[in-house]
């Protein structure tokens, strides 16, 4: 069995499959440390993703897993309190719907918000230090018998054939645009600044109500660093950090949290959020009845490396971490259904 992609979706899917007794290889062009996942903030919460019951279900399932992982500091997952705020004076309902079920959710007084923000909500949620967390997932995957390999897939059936895999799970994120190909997928570019943490313990998110570039966030991590953002640039594939955007990010974050003034900058990073109208989590059409590629094979025929079962798990937008366990577990169920139909 082959998983293509080594970001948070690929690694988590690989863990679910390997711990379920499957013989799994993860193949990726770039290692986990060079994926979009590695530069994520990463605060639990749906962002740049469809509003639907299934997304809410995947997010709740992942929230439960993160609550368990947060008991082990080696995972990089912590439960942190902070504020999400908006510049808009009027907003109904009185907070994003998904916040109402979060621990310690309460409205903020305007006096408790940074200048320029009119309304806000304090709550507690998982915050993930992604370099640590991706290392944890990779180690957990390999401990379950999984293997990691480097390579570039030019097609999903071709990759399955090359690895002798009867099943391939596509977790390539923005790469699915060309690989599938999927013209419905588009990147939303995000740039962040990584700096020394001057002692911050609470996160802050200022929503980009007026313009996506007015988004500001401050995510302090136990590693002694703070991730500062950010940008939302639809359709922009540029992975090179912009000095002008970095300066804007620093100005906005210092305005929201003055203790950040003069902090030492450690890195500038860019990631491409893989957005589409709906998360794609399914076997390719025609495969639920055992046909491997929708055209080859016959009903009830088991998949083979020549006619593999292809399952997709991508298009999570800015919620890849937030949906990771829910989607990975569902992808594993789709694989099992396709293999036993």
Tab-separated table of C-alpha atoms in Angstrom, residues 10-229:
chain	number	residue	atom	x	y	z
A	10	UNK	CA	0.056	11.848	4.501
A	11	UNK	CA	1.812	11.009	7.761
A	12	UNK	CA	-1.415	10.719	9.756
A	13	UNK	CA	-3.008	8.557	7.063
A	14	UNK	CA	0.107	6.400	7.021
A	15	UNK	CA	-0.061	5.999	10.804
A	16	UNK	CA	-3.738	4.966	10.679
A	17	UNK	CA	-3.091	2.408	7.919
A	18	UNK	CA	0.115	1.003	9.425
A	19	UNK	CA	-1.325	0.734	12.931
A	20	UNK	CA	-4.303	-1.001	11.351
A	21	UNK	CA	-2.017	-3.787	10.151
A	22	UNK	CA	-1.374	-2.598	6.577
A	23	UNK	CA	2.008	-2.802	4.852
A	24	UNK	CA	2.527	0.872	4.021
A	25	UNK	CA	5.137	2.995	2.263
A	26	UNK	CA	4.969	6.791	2.241
A	27	UNK	CA	6.568	8.249	-0.860
A	28	UNK	CA	7.092	12.003	-1.196
A	29	UNK	CA	9.105	14.419	-3.270
A	30	UNK	CA	9.968	16.415	-0.140
A	31	UNK	CA	10.516	15.244	3.457
A	32	UNK	CA	8.062	16.304	6.182
A	33	UNK	CA	10.341	19.161	7.253
A	34	UNK	CA	9.956	20.797	3.813
A	35	UNK	CA	6.185	20.558	3.439
A	36	UNK	CA	3.557	23.250	3.905
A	37	UNK	CA	2.585	21.443	7.109
A	38	UNK	CA	5.989	22.177	8.617
A	39	UNK	CA	5.431	25.949	8.503
A	40	UNK	CA	1.856	25.932	9.819
A	41	UNK	CA	1.024	27.895	13.003
A	42	UNK	CA	-0.756	25.567	13.895
A	43	UNK	CA	-3.791	26.355	16.037
A	44	UNK	CA	-6.730	23.941	15.893
A	45	UNK	CA	-9.701	25.561	14.157
A	46	UNK	CA	-11.398	25.338	10.729
A	47	UNK	CA	-9.941	27.896	8.314
A	48	UNK	CA	-10.281	28.335	4.541
A	49	UNK	CA	-12.293	25.142	4.282
A	50	UNK	CA	-15.917	24.317	3.483
A	51	UNK	CA	-18.560	24.762	6.179
A	52	UNK	CA	-20.287	21.386	6.418
A	53	UNK	CA	-21.300	18.660	8.842
A	54	UNK	CA	-18.517	16.368	7.681
A	55	UNK	CA	-15.831	19.017	8.243
A	56	UNK	CA	-17.250	19.663	11.714
A	57	UNK	CA	-17.142	15.915	12.418
A	58	UNK	CA	-13.546	15.535	11.212
A	59	UNK	CA	-12.518	18.572	13.272
A	60	UNK	CA	-14.188	17.251	16.448
A	61	UNK	CA	-12.533	13.861	16.012
A	62	UNK	CA	-9.123	15.479	15.592
A	63	UNK	CA	-9.746	17.715	18.602
A	64	UNK	CA	-10.303	14.618	20.731
A	65	UNK	CA	-7.053	13.029	19.563
A	66	UNK	CA	-5.082	16.209	20.215
A	67	UNK	CA	-6.493	16.302	23.735
A	68	UNK	CA	-4.906	12.902	24.309
A	69	UNK	CA	-1.616	13.760	22.587
A	70	UNK	CA	-1.245	16.931	24.661
A	71	UNK	CA	-0.528	14.778	27.726
A	72	UNK	CA	2.852	13.891	26.140
A	73	UNK	CA	5.089	16.911	25.562
A	74	UNK	CA	7.161	14.889	23.072
A	75	UNK	CA	4.318	15.184	20.555
A	76	UNK	CA	4.579	18.977	20.286
A	77	UNK	CA	0.848	19.343	21.061
A	78	UNK	CA	-0.234	21.689	23.879
A	79	UNK	CA	-3.568	23.031	25.067
A	80	UNK	CA	-3.274	26.825	25.035
A	81	UNK	CA	-5.574	29.740	25.856
A	82	UNK	CA	-5.849	32.837	23.729
A	83	UNK	CA	-8.043	35.303	21.875
A	84	UNK	CA	-9.585	35.470	18.415
A	85	UNK	CA	-10.757	38.961	17.481
A	86	UNK	CA	-12.401	40.876	14.677
A	87	UNK	CA	-12.201	44.509	13.629
A	88	UNK	CA	-15.871	44.462	12.633
A	89	UNK	CA	-18.105	46.206	15.149
A	90	UNK	CA	-21.149	44.107	14.264
A	91	UNK	CA	-21.122	40.387	13.803
A	92	UNK	CA	-23.834	37.765	14.123
A	93	UNK	CA	-23.699	35.173	15.532
A	94	UNK	CA	-21.515	36.451	18.408
A	95	UNK	CA	-18.571	34.291	17.317
A	96	UNK	CA	-17.784	31.578	14.765
A	97	UNK	CA	-20.175	28.644	15.233
A	98	UNK	CA	-17.377	26.133	15.797
A	99	UNK	CA	-16.128	28.114	18.808
A	100	UNK	CA	-19.257	27.516	20.877
A	101	UNK	CA	-18.201	23.966	21.769
A	102	UNK	CA	-14.635	24.873	22.710
A	103	UNK	CA	-13.351	24.790	26.270
A	104	UNK	CA	-13.502	28.045	28.250
A	105	UNK	CA	-15.183	29.951	25.426
A	106	UNK	CA	-16.288	33.425	26.503
A	107	UNK	CA	-16.709	36.876	25.036
A	108	UNK	CA	-13.969	39.456	25.596
A	109	UNK	CA	-14.521	42.998	26.766
A	110	UNK	CA	-13.411	45.583	24.165
A	111	UNK	CA	-10.919	46.927	26.710
A	112	UNK	CA	-9.172	43.540	26.718
A	113	UNK	CA	-8.486	43.627	22.968
A	114	UNK	CA	-5.571	45.173	21.062
A	115	UNK	CA	-6.140	48.588	19.443
A	116	UNK	CA	-8.255	48.385	16.302
A	117	UNK	CA	-10.211	45.275	17.313
A	118	UNK	CA	-13.856	45.643	18.274
A	119	UNK	CA	-14.978	42.167	19.345
A	120	UNK	CA	-13.227	39.016	20.468
A	121	UNK	CA	-13.518	35.602	22.074
A	122	UNK	CA	-11.227	33.886	24.544
A	123	UNK	CA	-11.001	30.103	24.388
A	124	UNK	CA	-8.712	27.130	24.873
A	125	UNK	CA	-7.580	24.915	21.981
A	126	UNK	CA	-4.687	22.705	20.848
A	127	UNK	CA	-1.627	24.498	19.478
A	128	UNK	CA	0.857	22.304	17.623
A	129	UNK	CA	4.581	22.876	17.132
A	130	UNK	CA	4.730	21.349	13.680
A	131	UNK	CA	8.438	20.438	13.368
A	132	UNK	CA	8.162	18.431	16.602
A	133	UNK	CA	4.780	16.974	15.679
A	134	UNK	CA	5.835	15.842	12.193
A	135	UNK	CA	8.874	14.108	13.712
A	136	UNK	CA	6.544	12.405	16.184
A	137	UNK	CA	4.216	11.205	13.418
A	138	UNK	CA	7.116	9.932	11.296
A	139	UNK	CA	8.571	8.007	14.253
A	140	UNK	CA	5.152	6.581	15.131
A	141	UNK	CA	4.635	5.532	11.509
A	142	UNK	CA	7.987	3.757	11.340
A	143	UNK	CA	7.413	2.118	14.743
A	144	UNK	CA	4.244	0.597	13.259
A	145	UNK	CA	6.312	-0.943	10.449
A	146	UNK	CA	5.871	1.803	7.855
A	147	UNK	CA	8.590	2.855	5.441
A	148	UNK	CA	9.498	6.316	4.118
A	149	UNK	CA	10.866	6.828	0.621
A	150	UNK	CA	11.847	9.814	-1.503
A	151	UNK	CA	10.496	10.191	-5.009
A	152	UNK	CA	8.257	12.187	-7.304
A	153	UNK	CA	5.007	10.724	-8.598
A	154	UNK	CA	4.094	11.624	-12.178
A	155	UNK	CA	0.804	9.742	-11.911
A	156	UNK	CA	-0.953	7.887	-9.120
A	157	UNK	CA	-1.446	4.612	-11.034
A	158	UNK	CA	2.179	4.856	-12.196
A	159	UNK	CA	3.417	5.282	-8.632
A	160	UNK	CA	1.354	2.302	-7.518
A	161	UNK	CA	2.827	0.207	-10.329
A	162	UNK	CA	6.390	1.280	-9.489
A	163	UNK	CA	5.943	0.239	-5.845
A	164	UNK	CA	3.928	-2.907	-6.565
A	165	UNK	CA	1.066	-1.417	-4.560
A	166	UNK	CA	-2.545	-2.381	-5.163
A	167	UNK	CA	-3.721	0.747	-3.307
A	168	UNK	CA	-2.459	4.338	-3.447
A	169	UNK	CA	-3.698	7.157	-1.211
A	170	UNK	CA	-3.217	10.669	-2.554
A	171	UNK	CA	-2.220	13.132	0.204
A	172	UNK	CA	-0.286	15.561	-1.988
A	173	UNK	CA	-1.992	18.790	-0.922
A	174	UNK	CA	-1.424	21.566	-3.444
A	175	UNK	CA	0.533	19.117	-5.588
A	176	UNK	CA	-2.750	17.445	-6.524
A	177	UNK	CA	-3.459	20.381	-8.845
A	178	UNK	CA	-0.980	18.980	-11.381
A	179	UNK	CA	-0.764	15.353	-10.292
A	180	UNK	CA	-4.437	14.356	-10.485
A	181	UNK	CA	-4.868	16.846	-12.242
A	182	UNK	CA	-7.452	18.869	-10.317
A	183	UNK	CA	-8.226	22.337	-11.720
A	184	UNK	CA	-10.619	22.986	-8.812
A	185	UNK	CA	-7.674	23.112	-6.416
A	186	UNK	CA	-5.871	26.417	-5.933
A	187	UNK	CA	-3.183	27.595	-3.499
A	188	UNK	CA	-3.672	30.259	-0.866
A	189	UNK	CA	-0.164	31.427	-0.102
A	190	UNK	CA	0.769	31.970	3.521
A	191	UNK	CA	3.934	33.636	4.794
A	192	UNK	CA	5.103	33.634	8.409
A	193	UNK	CA	7.952	34.977	10.494
A	194	UNK	CA	9.537	32.734	13.130
A	195	UNK	CA	11.098	34.659	16.017
A	196	UNK	CA	12.343	34.262	19.567
A	197	UNK	CA	9.488	34.126	22.042
A	198	UNK	CA	9.817	37.058	24.483
A	199	UNK	CA	7.761	35.204	27.091
A	200	UNK	CA	4.310	35.008	25.503
A	201	UNK	CA	2.001	32.226	26.630
A	202	UNK	CA	-1.345	33.101	24.972
A	203	UNK	CA	-2.115	32.969	21.273
A	204	UNK	CA	-3.793	35.785	19.357
A	205	UNK	CA	-5.672	35.701	16.047
A	206	UNK	CA	-6.926	38.911	14.435
A	207	UNK	CA	-9.267	37.984	11.603
A	208	UNK	CA	-8.775	39.487	8.163
A	209	UNK	CA	-12.238	41.067	7.995
A	210	UNK	CA	-11.365	44.038	5.836
A	211	UNK	CA	-8.814	42.345	3.594
A	212	UNK	CA	-6.978	38.987	3.747
A	213	UNK	CA	-3.693	40.822	4.299
A	214	UNK	CA	-5.134	42.302	7.495
A	215	UNK	CA	-4.954	38.836	9.076
A	216	UNK	CA	-2.604	38.797	12.069
A	217	UNK	CA	-1.699	35.930	14.367
A	218	UNK	CA	0.746	35.196	17.157
A	219	UNK	CA	1.366	31.553	18.116
A	220	UNK	CA	3.830	31.017	20.998
A	221	UNK	CA	5.431	27.593	21.228
A	222	UNK	CA	7.179	25.761	24.049
A	223	UNK	CA	10.272	25.497	21.831
A	224	UNK	CA	11.056	29.113	22.739
A	225	UNK	CA	9.822	30.412	19.394
A	226	UNK	CA	6.763	32.310	18.233
A	227	UNK	CA	5.175	32.020	14.780
A	228	UNK	CA	3.941	35.358	13.455
A	229	UNK	CA	1.586	35.788	10.535
